[in-house]
Amino acid sequence: MDDVTALILDDHAAFRRGFARLDDARDVAAQRAVWEPLALHLEIHAEAEERIVYPHLLRRGDHAHDETDDAIRDHNKIRDAIAEAGRHDVGSDAWWKAVWEARKENSEHLTEEEDGALPDFRRNADRDLRADLAQQWLRFYGEHPSGRGLTFLDKDPERYIRDNG
Ligand SMILES: [Fe+2]
Ligand SMILES: [Fe+2]
């Protein structure tokens, strides 16, 4: 039986590998081949967390308000950096700057999520819920191949917490 927090960790590992692969991408074609799927995966992952996981954390976590506020702010910073990268030619200095910003924000966020929100969620969500959300997570990815039908917009943290708490 899958656990949604394990599926999240799988994605986090993929993000770390993706950014590391960029270090070895020597030309524009190689950089684009790594970056475009990585950026899309980052976007879909944040959207999946916001739709499927954080609403449940908000209702039962011990420090859910602060953890959710931090997560939405971080997701916004990652979305902004991805959008900025999209405004520049792959491989240009401005593109690398934006990609590096996405990498830095993402690395900080993964650590916070793995050491804060996810432990809180595991402590307060039973196995059935974690398994049910894992199914929802997999279905979400299946229903939105390559992000089809999704929009990746920044969210106001306070409004998100109000609407989902
Ligand atoms: Fe995550
Ligand atoms: Fe996240």
Tab-separated table of N, CA and C and ligand atoms in Angstrom:
chain	number	residue	atom	x	y	z
A	1	MET	N	0.854	-1.204	0.000
A	1	MET	CA	0.000	0.000	0.000
A	1	MET	C	0.889	1.254	0.000
A	2	ASP	N	0.654	2.137	-0.953
A	2	ASP	CA	1.450	3.359	-1.021
A	2	ASP	C	1.072	4.329	0.086
A	3	ASP	N	2.041	5.142	0.459
A	3	ASP	CA	1.857	6.195	1.453
A	3	ASP	C	2.167	7.512	0.740
A	4	VAL	N	1.275	8.467	0.830
A	4	VAL	CA	1.469	9.706	0.071
A	4	VAL	C	2.789	10.393	0.435
A	5	THR	N	3.233	10.262	1.688
A	5	THR	CA	4.489	10.946	2.039
A	5	THR	C	5.674	10.269	1.352
A	6	ALA	N	5.573	8.966	1.074
A	6	ALA	CA	6.644	8.280	0.340
A	6	ALA	C	6.652	8.724	-1.124
A	7	LEU	N	5.456	8.935	-1.689
A	7	LEU	CA	5.383	9.409	-3.078
A	7	LEU	C	5.975	10.813	-3.193
A	8	ILE	N	5.724	11.631	-2.168
A	8	ILE	CA	6.309	12.977	-2.157
A	8	ILE	C	7.833	12.883	-2.108
A	9	LEU	N	8.359	12.010	-1.264
A	9	LEU	CA	9.817	11.862	-1.177
A	9	LEU	C	10.406	11.370	-2.498
A	10	ASP	N	9.668	10.498	-3.193
A	10	ASP	CA	10.145	10.052	-4.514
A	10	ASP	C	10.320	11.252	-5.449
A	11	ASP	N	9.313	12.141	-5.453
A	11	ASP	CA	9.413	13.339	-6.300
A	11	ASP	C	10.598	14.206	-5.865
A	12	HIS	N	10.748	14.380	-4.560
A	12	HIS	CA	11.852	15.233	-4.080
A	12	HIS	C	13.199	14.684	-4.567
A	13	ALA	N	13.351	13.371	-4.507
A	13	ALA	CA	14.606	12.761	-4.980
A	13	ALA	C	14.795	13.021	-6.473
A	14	ALA	N	13.687	12.960	-7.225
A	14	ALA	CA	13.766	13.227	-8.671
A	14	ALA	C	14.196	14.673	-8.926
A	15	PHE	N	13.712	15.606	-8.083
A	15	PHE	CA	14.098	17.018	-8.266
A	15	PHE	C	15.604	17.193	-8.031
A	16	ARG	N	16.103	16.558	-6.989
A	16	ARG	CA	17.540	16.688	-6.695
A	16	ARG	C	18.377	16.112	-7.839
A	17	ARG	N	17.930	14.969	-8.360
A	17	ARG	CA	18.660	14.368	-9.490
A	17	ARG	C	18.572	15.264	-10.723
A	18	GLY	N	17.409	15.866	-10.936
A	18	GLY	CA	17.222	16.728	-12.105
A	18	GLY	C	18.153	17.927	-12.069
A	19	PHE	N	18.217	18.585	-10.932
A	19	PHE	CA	19.117	19.750	-10.846
A	19	PHE	C	20.574	19.311	-10.995
A	20	ALA	N	20.919	18.155	-10.455
A	20	ALA	CA	22.296	17.661	-10.603
A	20	ALA	C	22.601	17.375	-12.077
A	21	ARG	N	21.617	16.859	-12.813
A	21	ARG	CA	21.833	16.571	-14.242
A	21	ARG	C	22.107	17.848	-15.028
A	22	LEU	N	21.497	18.943	-14.580
A	22	LEU	CA	21.739	20.210	-15.275
A	22	LEU	C	23.218	20.589	-15.216
A	23	ASP	N	23.891	20.195	-14.121
A	23	ASP	CA	25.325	20.496	-14.001
A	23	ASP	C	26.116	19.855	-15.127
A	24	ASP	N	25.607	18.749	-15.642
A	24	ASP	CA	26.313	18.013	-16.696
A	24	ASP	C	25.767	18.296	-18.086
A	25	ALA	N	24.761	19.145	-18.173
A	25	ALA	CA	24.172	19.458	-19.484
A	25	ALA	C	25.036	20.521	-20.152
A	26	ARG	N	25.744	20.121	-21.198
A	26	ARG	CA	26.794	20.981	-21.768
A	26	ARG	C	26.313	21.894	-22.884
A	27	ASP	N	25.169	21.608	-23.480
A	27	ASP	CA	24.710	22.490	-24.561
A	27	ASP	C	23.216	22.778	-24.372
A	28	VAL	N	22.716	23.696	-25.178
A	28	VAL	CA	21.337	24.168	-25.008
A	28	VAL	C	20.339	23.026	-25.139
A	29	ALA	N	20.563	22.150	-26.084
A	29	ALA	CA	19.624	21.039	-26.278
A	29	ALA	C	19.586	20.153	-25.038
A	30	ALA	N	20.753	19.880	-24.472
A	30	ALA	CA	20.812	19.041	-23.269
A	30	ALA	C	20.183	19.766	-22.083
A	31	GLN	N	20.445	21.065	-21.986
A	31	GLN	CA	19.869	21.850	-20.874
A	31	GLN	C	18.351	21.877	-20.975
A	32	ARG	N	17.848	22.087	-22.181
A	32	ARG	CA	16.395	22.121	-22.356
A	32	ARG	C	15.785	20.755	-22.044
A	33	ALA	N	16.458	19.703	-22.472
A	33	ALA	CA	15.939	18.345	-22.274
A	33	ALA	C	15.839	17.998	-20.794
A	34	VAL	N	16.701	18.589	-19.979
A	34	VAL	CA	16.626	18.335	-18.532
A	34	VAL	C	15.651	19.306	-17.883
A	35	TRP	N	15.760	20.579	-18.243
A	35	TRP	CA	15.017	21.613	-17.513
A	35	TRP	C	13.503	21.546	-17.737
A	36	GLU	N	13.071	21.378	-18.980
A	36	GLU	CA	11.625	21.482	-19.247
A	36	GLU	C	10.824	20.432	-18.479
A	37	PRO	N	11.211	19.155	-18.517
A	37	PRO	CA	10.459	18.183	-17.696
A	37	PRO	C	10.618	18.418	-16.203
A	38	LEU	N	11.785	18.883	-15.776
A	38	LEU	CA	12.002	19.150	-14.348
A	38	LEU	C	11.095	20.286	-13.884
A	39	ALA	N	11.052	21.375	-14.655
A	39	ALA	CA	10.216	22.522	-14.284
A	39	ALA	C	8.744	22.113	-14.226
A	40	LEU	N	8.313	21.332	-15.210
A	40	LEU	CA	6.921	20.881	-15.229
A	40	LEU	C	6.621	19.983	-14.028
A	41	HIS	N	7.542	19.109	-13.704
A	41	HIS	CA	7.344	18.216	-12.557
A	41	HIS	C	7.263	19.022	-11.253
A	42	LEU	N	8.120	20.034	-11.124
A	42	LEU	CA	8.065	20.902	-9.934
A	42	LEU	C	6.695	21.564	-9.815
A	43	GLU	N	6.171	22.039	-10.934
A	43	GLU	CA	4.869	22.723	-10.931
A	43	GLU	C	3.742	21.760	-10.553
A	44	ILE	N	3.739	20.583	-11.174
A	44	ILE	CA	2.666	19.618	-10.905
A	44	ILE	C	2.736	19.151	-9.447
A	45	HIS	N	3.946	18.948	-8.959
A	45	HIS	CA	4.135	18.482	-7.577
A	45	HIS	C	3.568	19.495	-6.573
A	46	ALA	N	3.898	20.771	-6.773
A	46	ALA	CA	3.395	21.795	-5.846
A	46	ALA	C	1.870	21.846	-5.895
A	47	GLU	N	1.322	21.761	-7.101
A	47	GLU	CA	-0.138	21.793	-7.245
A	47	GLU	C	-0.771	20.576	-6.564
A	48	ALA	N	-0.152	19.416	-6.718
A	48	ALA	CA	-0.675	18.196	-6.080
A	48	ALA	C	-0.629	18.327	-4.563
A	49	GLU	N	0.464	18.846	-4.044
A	49	GLU	CA	0.550	19.027	-2.583
A	49	GLU	C	-0.535	19.980	-2.100
A	50	GLU	N	-0.736	21.066	-2.859
A	50	GLU	CA	-1.709	22.072	-2.417
A	50	GLU	C	-3.144	21.545	-2.506
A	51	ARG	N	-3.417	20.691	-3.468
A	51	ARG	CA	-4.780	20.164	-3.607
A	51	ARG	C	-5.031	18.968	-2.687
A	52	ILE	N	-4.016	18.125	-2.502
A	52	ILE	CA	-4.269	16.818	-1.905
A	52	ILE	C	-3.756	16.701	-0.473
A	53	VAL	N	-2.617	17.299	-0.167
A	53	VAL	CA	-1.976	17.018	1.125
A	53	VAL	C	-2.152	18.150	2.137
A	54	TYR	N	-1.840	19.367	1.742
A	54	TYR	CA	-1.853	20.455	2.736
A	54	TYR	C	-3.234	20.706	3.339
A	55	PRO	N	-4.339	20.527	2.594
A	55	PRO	CA	-5.641	20.696	3.268
A	55	PRO	C	-5.806	19.737	4.449
A	56	HIS	N	-5.301	18.498	4.319
A	56	HIS	CA	-5.417	17.533	5.422
A	56	HIS	C	-4.443	17.869	6.544
A	57	LEU	N	-3.256	18.332	6.180
A	57	LEU	CA	-2.321	18.766	7.228
A	57	LEU	C	-2.940	19.907	8.038
A	58	LEU	N	-3.569	20.838	7.310
A	58	LEU	CA	-4.158	22.006	7.987
A	58	LEU	C	-5.184	21.591	9.041
A	59	ARG	N	-5.924	20.524	8.761
A	59	ARG	CA	-6.998	20.126	9.673
A	59	ARG	C	-6.499	19.314	10.850
A	60	ARG	N	-5.268	18.781	10.792
A	60	ARG	CA	-4.864	17.904	11.903
A	60	ARG	C	-3.438	18.113	12.396
A	61	GLY	N	-2.617	18.893	11.702
A	61	GLY	CA	-1.218	19.032	12.112
A	61	GLY	C	-1.053	19.849	13.385
A	62	ASP	N	0.074	19.610	14.083
A	62	ASP	CA	0.344	20.345	15.322
A	62	ASP	C	0.808	21.778	15.044
A	63	HIS	N	1.505	21.965	13.916
A	63	HIS	CA	2.013	23.305	13.564
A	63	HIS	C	1.597	23.626	12.130
A	64	ALA	N	0.393	23.220	11.799
A	64	ALA	CA	-0.029	23.204	10.398
A	64	ALA	C	-0.105	24.600	9.792
A	65	HIS	N	-0.563	25.559	10.578
A	65	HIS	CA	-0.720	26.914	10.025
A	65	HIS	C	0.626	27.436	9.523
A	66	ASP	N	1.635	27.393	10.382
A	66	ASP	CA	2.955	27.921	10.002
A	66	ASP	C	3.577	27.099	8.875
A	67	GLU	N	3.456	25.772	8.966
A	67	GLU	CA	4.054	24.918	7.933
A	67	GLU	C	3.405	25.163	6.576
A	68	THR	N	2.092	25.353	6.579
A	68	THR	CA	1.383	25.581	5.320
A	68	THR	C	1.715	26.959	4.764
A	69	ASP	N	1.753	27.940	5.641
A	69	ASP	CA	2.117	29.294	5.214
A	69	ASP	C	3.504	29.280	4.556
A	70	ASP	N	4.450	28.628	5.199
A	70	ASP	CA	5.808	28.531	4.629
A	70	ASP	C	5.781	27.821	3.280
A	71	ALA	N	5.030	26.726	3.209
A	71	ALA	CA	5.025	25.921	1.978
A	71	ALA	C	4.450	26.715	0.810
A	72	ILE	N	3.337	27.401	1.037
A	72	ILE	CA	2.730	28.165	-0.074
A	72	ILE	C	3.672	29.275	-0.522
A	73	ARG	N	4.294	29.937	0.447
A	73	ARG	CA	5.254	30.995	0.067
A	73	ARG	C	6.403	30.416	-0.739
A	74	ASP	N	6.923	29.264	-0.302
A	74	ASP	CA	8.032	28.621	-1.032
A	74	ASP	C	7.583	28.188	-2.424
A	75	HIS	N	6.391	27.570	-2.504
A	75	HIS	CA	5.894	27.148	-3.818
A	75	HIS	C	5.787	28.366	-4.737
A	76	ASN	N	5.325	29.485	-4.201
A	76	ASN	CA	5.221	30.705	-5.018
A	76	ASN	C	6.595	31.133	-5.530
A	77	LYS	N	7.603	31.085	-4.654
A	77	LYS	CA	8.957	31.501	-5.076
A	77	LYS	C	9.490	30.563	-6.165
A	78	ILE	N	9.220	29.279	-6.020
A	78	ILE	CA	9.678	28.314	-7.040
A	78	ILE	C	8.936	28.571	-8.353
A	79	ARG	N	7.594	28.785	-8.271
A	79	ARG	CA	6.813	29.086	-9.485
A	79	ARG	C	7.346	30.352	-10.158
A	80	ASP	N	7.642	31.379	-9.354
A	80	ASP	CA	8.124	32.646	-9.916
A	80	ASP	C	9.458	32.439	-10.639
A	81	ALA	N	10.342	31.641	-10.037
A	81	ALA	CA	11.662	31.419	-10.652
A	81	ALA	C	11.506	30.627	-11.956
A	82	ILE	N	10.598	29.659	-11.968
A	82	ILE	CA	10.358	28.892	-13.201
A	82	ILE	C	9.811	29.824	-14.288
A	83	ALA	N	8.871	30.694	-13.895
A	83	ALA	CA	8.301	31.640	-14.865
A	83	ALA	C	9.384	32.572	-15.396
A	84	GLU	N	10.274	33.016	-14.513
A	84	GLU	CA	11.368	33.900	-14.933
A	84	GLU	C	12.290	33.168	-15.916
A	85	ALA	N	12.608	31.928	-15.630
A	85	ALA	CA	13.452	31.157	-16.555
A	85	ALA	C	12.789	31.082	-17.927
A	86	GLY	N	11.459	30.970	-17.927
A	86	GLY	CA	10.720	30.861	-19.186
A	86	GLY	C	10.768	32.119	-20.033
A	87	ARG	N	11.191	33.230	-19.428
A	87	ARG	CA	11.280	34.504	-20.174
A	87	ARG	C	12.622	34.662	-20.881
A	88	HIS	N	13.537	33.716	-20.687
A	88	HIS	CA	14.886	33.869	-21.248
A	88	HIS	C	15.278	32.653	-22.078
A	89	ASP	N	16.233	32.878	-22.967
A	89	ASP	CA	16.726	31.768	-23.788
A	89	ASP	C	17.433	30.748	-22.900
A	90	VAL	N	17.117	29.477	-23.149
A	90	VAL	CA	17.791	28.412	-22.400
A	90	VAL	C	19.303	28.551	-22.594
A	91	GLY	N	20.019	28.477	-21.486
A	91	GLY	CA	21.480	28.555	-21.540
A	91	GLY	C	22.035	29.957	-21.376
A	92	SER	N	21.165	30.986	-21.476
A	92	SER	CA	21.653	32.364	-21.297
A	92	SER	C	21.943	32.618	-19.821
A	93	ASP	N	22.688	33.700	-19.558
A	93	ASP	CA	23.009	34.027	-18.160
A	93	ASP	C	21.747	34.252	-17.343
A	94	ALA	N	20.780	34.966	-17.941
A	94	ALA	CA	19.535	35.262	-17.207
A	94	ALA	C	18.759	33.975	-16.913
A	95	TRP	N	18.808	33.026	-17.855
A	95	TRP	CA	18.137	31.737	-17.644
A	95	TRP	C	18.799	30.976	-16.501
A	96	TRP	N	20.131	30.922	-16.540
A	96	TRP	CA	20.841	30.209	-15.460
A	96	TRP	C	20.544	30.842	-14.106
A	97	LYS	N	20.474	32.179	-14.088
A	97	LYS	CA	20.210	32.873	-12.819
A	97	LYS	C	18.850	32.443	-12.260
A	98	ALA	N	17.852	32.408	-13.133
A	98	ALA	CA	16.509	32.024	-12.691
A	98	ALA	C	16.463	30.546	-12.297
A	99	VAL	N	17.145	29.711	-13.067
A	99	VAL	CA	17.174	28.280	-12.737
A	99	VAL	C	17.858	28.068	-11.384
A	100	TRP	N	18.930	28.821	-11.164
A	100	TRP	CA	19.630	28.688	-9.881
A	100	TRP	C	18.742	29.139	-8.730
A	101	GLU	N	17.960	30.167	-8.965
A	101	GLU	CA	17.008	30.637	-7.947
A	101	GLU	C	15.977	29.529	-7.651
A	102	ALA	N	15.479	28.916	-8.699
A	102	ALA	CA	14.528	27.809	-8.501
A	102	ALA	C	15.184	26.681	-7.715
A	103	ARG	N	16.425	26.374	-8.045
A	103	ARG	CA	17.140	25.292	-7.365
A	103	ARG	C	17.334	25.606	-5.878
A	104	LYS	N	17.772	26.830	-5.609
A	104	LYS	CA	18.035	27.234	-4.224
A	104	LYS	C	16.739	27.232	-3.412
A	105	GLU	N	15.699	27.835	-3.963
A	105	GLU	CA	14.414	27.873	-3.249
A	105	GLU	C	13.869	26.463	-3.052
A	106	ASN	N	14.023	25.639	-4.080
A	106	ASN	CA	13.511	24.279	-3.976
A	106	ASN	C	14.278	23.484	-2.916
A	107	SER	N	15.597	23.607	-2.910
A	107	SER	CA	16.385	22.859	-1.920
A	107	SER	C	15.986	23.256	-0.505
A	108	GLU	N	15.831	24.560	-0.285
A	108	GLU	CA	15.418	25.017	1.055
A	108	GLU	C	14.042	24.463	1.400
A	109	HIS	N	13.160	24.507	0.411
A	109	HIS	CA	11.786	24.066	0.658
A	109	HIS	C	11.713	22.564	0.949
A	110	LEU	N	12.450	21.769	0.194
A	110	LEU	CA	12.401	20.315	0.424
A	110	LEU	C	12.828	19.988	1.848
A	111	THR	N	13.869	20.653	2.311
A	111	THR	CA	14.344	20.402	3.671
A	111	THR	C	13.279	20.785	4.690
A	112	GLU	N	12.678	21.937	4.495
A	112	GLU	CA	11.635	22.362	5.447
A	112	GLU	C	10.462	21.389	5.445
A	113	GLU	N	10.058	20.994	4.240
A	113	GLU	CA	8.917	20.079	4.133
A	113	GLU	C	9.254	18.723	4.768
A	114	GLU	N	10.449	18.237	4.473
A	114	GLU	CA	10.826	16.905	4.973
A	114	GLU	C	11.067	16.906	6.482
A	115	ASP	N	11.468	18.045	7.029
A	115	ASP	CA	11.751	18.095	8.478
A	115	ASP	C	10.622	18.718	9.281
A	116	GLY	N	9.619	19.301	8.579
A	116	GLY	CA	8.533	19.964	9.307
A	116	GLY	C	7.167	19.412	8.960
A	117	ALA	N	6.683	19.762	7.770
A	117	ALA	CA	5.308	19.410	7.406
A	117	ALA	C	5.092	17.900	7.331
A	118	LEU	N	6.011	17.175	6.705
A	118	LEU	CA	5.777	15.735	6.530
A	118	LEU	C	5.815	14.968	7.854
A	119	PRO	N	6.786	15.239	8.740
A	119	PRO	CA	6.731	14.565	10.050
A	119	PRO	C	5.450	14.888	10.813
A	120	ASP	N	5.004	16.135	10.754
A	120	ASP	CA	3.765	16.535	11.428
A	120	ASP	C	2.582	15.759	10.849
A	121	PHE	N	2.561	15.668	9.524
A	121	PHE	CA	1.473	14.934	8.863
A	121	PHE	C	1.498	13.452	9.258
A	122	ARG	N	2.691	12.845	9.269
A	122	ARG	CA	2.771	11.414	9.619
A	122	ARG	C	2.301	11.174	11.051
A	123	ARG	N	2.649	12.087	11.934
A	123	ARG	CA	2.243	11.918	13.343
A	123	ARG	C	0.729	11.981	13.510
A	124	ASN	N	0.070	12.715	12.612
A	124	ASN	CA	-1.346	13.018	12.838
A	124	ASN	C	-2.313	12.466	11.796
A	125	ALA	N	-1.800	11.748	10.810
A	125	ALA	CA	-2.681	11.142	9.803
A	125	ALA	C	-2.531	9.623	9.893
A	126	ASP	N	-3.652	8.929	9.946
A	126	ASP	CA	-3.536	7.467	10.096
A	126	ASP	C	-3.205	6.821	8.743
A	127	ARG	N	-2.923	5.526	8.805
A	127	ARG	CA	-2.443	4.813	7.615
A	127	ARG	C	-3.480	4.829	6.505
A	128	ASP	N	-4.762	4.728	6.883
A	128	ASP	CA	-5.804	4.711	5.854
A	128	ASP	C	-5.823	6.013	5.065
A	129	LEU	N	-5.724	7.129	5.793
A	129	LEU	CA	-5.726	8.421	5.106
A	129	LEU	C	-4.497	8.542	4.208
A	130	ARG	N	-3.332	8.152	4.731
A	130	ARG	CA	-2.108	8.270	3.934
A	130	ARG	C	-2.202	7.412	2.672
A	131	ALA	N	-2.818	6.250	2.789
A	131	ALA	CA	-2.987	5.373	1.622
A	131	ALA	C	-4.012	5.960	0.652
A	132	ASP	N	-5.103	6.499	1.207
A	132	ASP	CA	-6.130	7.096	0.360
A	132	ASP	C	-5.559	8.287	-0.421
A	133	LEU	N	-4.780	9.115	0.262
A	133	LEU	CA	-4.200	10.276	-0.416
A	133	LEU	C	-3.155	9.844	-1.444
A	134	ALA	N	-2.485	8.727	-1.192
A	134	ALA	CA	-1.536	8.202	-2.191
A	134	ALA	C	-2.287	7.846	-3.475
A	135	GLN	N	-3.461	7.233	-3.330
A	135	GLN	CA	-4.263	6.915	-4.519
A	135	GLN	C	-4.691	8.184	-5.231
A	136	GLN	N	-5.119	9.179	-4.450
A	136	GLN	CA	-5.517	10.457	-5.064
A	136	GLN	C	-4.336	11.083	-5.803
A	137	TRP	N	-3.157	10.989	-5.186
A	137	TRP	CA	-1.934	11.572	-5.770
A	137	TRP	C	-1.644	10.922	-7.127
A	138	LEU	N	-1.666	9.608	-7.169
A	138	LEU	CA	-1.363	8.885	-8.411
A	138	LEU	C	-2.415	9.187	-9.484
A	139	ARG	N	-3.684	9.266	-9.035
A	139	ARG	CA	-4.758	9.581	-9.974
A	139	ARG	C	-4.563	10.985	-10.548
A	140	PHE	N	-4.190	11.924	-9.681
A	140	PHE	CA	-3.972	13.313	-10.114
A	140	PHE	C	-2.909	13.366	-11.217
A	141	TYR	N	-1.805	12.671	-10.999
A	141	TYR	CA	-0.746	12.659	-12.023
A	141	TYR	C	-1.262	12.008	-13.317
A	142	GLY	N	-2.035	10.932	-13.158
A	142	GLY	CA	-2.559	10.242	-14.333
A	142	GLY	C	-3.558	11.072	-15.111
A	143	GLU	N	-4.332	11.881	-14.378
A	143	GLU	CA	-5.374	12.681	-15.031
A	143	GLU	C	-4.818	13.935	-15.691
A	144	HIS	N	-3.596	14.300	-15.324
A	144	HIS	CA	-2.998	15.525	-15.875
A	144	HIS	C	-1.634	15.218	-16.488
A	145	PRO	N	-1.596	14.381	-17.531
A	145	PRO	CA	-0.306	14.063	-18.144
A	145	PRO	C	0.340	15.334	-18.683
A	146	SER	N	1.621	15.509	-18.376
A	146	SER	CA	2.344	16.733	-18.759
A	146	SER	C	1.628	17.990	-18.279
A	147	GLY	N	0.904	17.870	-17.169
A	147	GLY	CA	0.249	19.038	-16.584
A	147	GLY	C	-1.003	19.487	-17.307
A	148	ARG	N	-1.510	18.656	-18.252
A	148	ARG	CA	-2.655	19.069	-19.061
A	148	ARG	C	-3.846	19.415	-18.167
A	149	GLY	N	-4.453	20.570	-18.435
A	149	GLY	CA	-5.631	20.998	-17.688
A	149	GLY	C	-5.306	21.735	-16.398
A	150	LEU	N	-4.031	21.885	-16.081
A	150	LEU	CA	-3.666	22.578	-14.839
A	150	LEU	C	-3.166	23.976	-15.151
A	151	THR	N	-3.402	24.892	-14.208
A	151	THR	CA	-2.768	26.204	-14.284
A	151	THR	C	-1.900	26.354	-13.040
A	152	PHE	N	-0.726	26.919	-13.211
A	152	PHE	CA	0.226	27.006	-12.115
A	152	PHE	C	0.343	28.459	-11.677
A	153	LEU	N	-0.517	28.823	-10.746
A	153	LEU	CA	-0.585	30.217	-10.315
A	153	LEU	C	-0.170	30.337	-8.856
A	154	ASP	N	0.474	31.482	-8.537
A	154	ASP	CA	0.795	31.753	-7.138
A	154	ASP	C	-0.503	31.835	-6.336
A	155	LYS	N	-0.390	31.479	-5.052
A	155	LYS	CA	-1.564	31.527	-4.177
A	155	LYS	C	-1.269	32.423	-2.986
A	156	ASP	N	-2.298	33.088	-2.538
A	156	ASP	CA	-2.156	33.908	-1.336
A	156	ASP	C	-2.196	32.965	-0.124
A	157	PRO	N	-1.126	32.940	0.679
A	157	PRO	CA	-1.069	31.952	1.770
A	157	PRO	C	-2.227	32.079	2.751
A	158	GLU	N	-2.561	33.308	3.121
A	158	GLU	CA	-3.638	33.479	4.111
A	158	GLU	C	-4.976	33.002	3.555
A	159	ARG	N	-5.237	33.336	2.306
A	159	ARG	CA	-6.504	32.924	1.723
A	159	ARG	C	-6.539	31.400	1.577
A	160	TYR	N	-5.391	30.828	1.179
A	160	TYR	CA	-5.340	29.374	1.029
A	160	TYR	C	-5.652	28.691	2.371
A	161	ILE	N	-5.067	29.210	3.435
A	161	ILE	CA	-5.266	28.613	4.755
A	161	ILE	C	-6.723	28.782	5.179
A	162	ARG	N	-7.284	29.950	4.909
A	162	ARG	CA	-8.690	30.198	5.258
A	162	ARG	C	-9.609	29.248	4.487
A	163	ASP	N	-9.324	29.087	3.192
A	163	ASP	CA	-10.228	28.279	2.345
A	163	ASP	C	-10.077	26.774	2.599
A	164	ASN	N	-8.934	26.361	3.076
A	164	ASN	CA	-8.672	24.913	3.190
A	164	ASN	C	-8.553	24.417	4.618
A	165	GLY	N	-8.584	25.323	5.580
A	165	GLY	CA	-8.384	24.905	6.967
A	165	GLY	C	-9.638	24.310	7.595
B	1	FE	FE	7.165	18.575	-1.911
B	2	FE	FE	6.103	21.541	-1.331
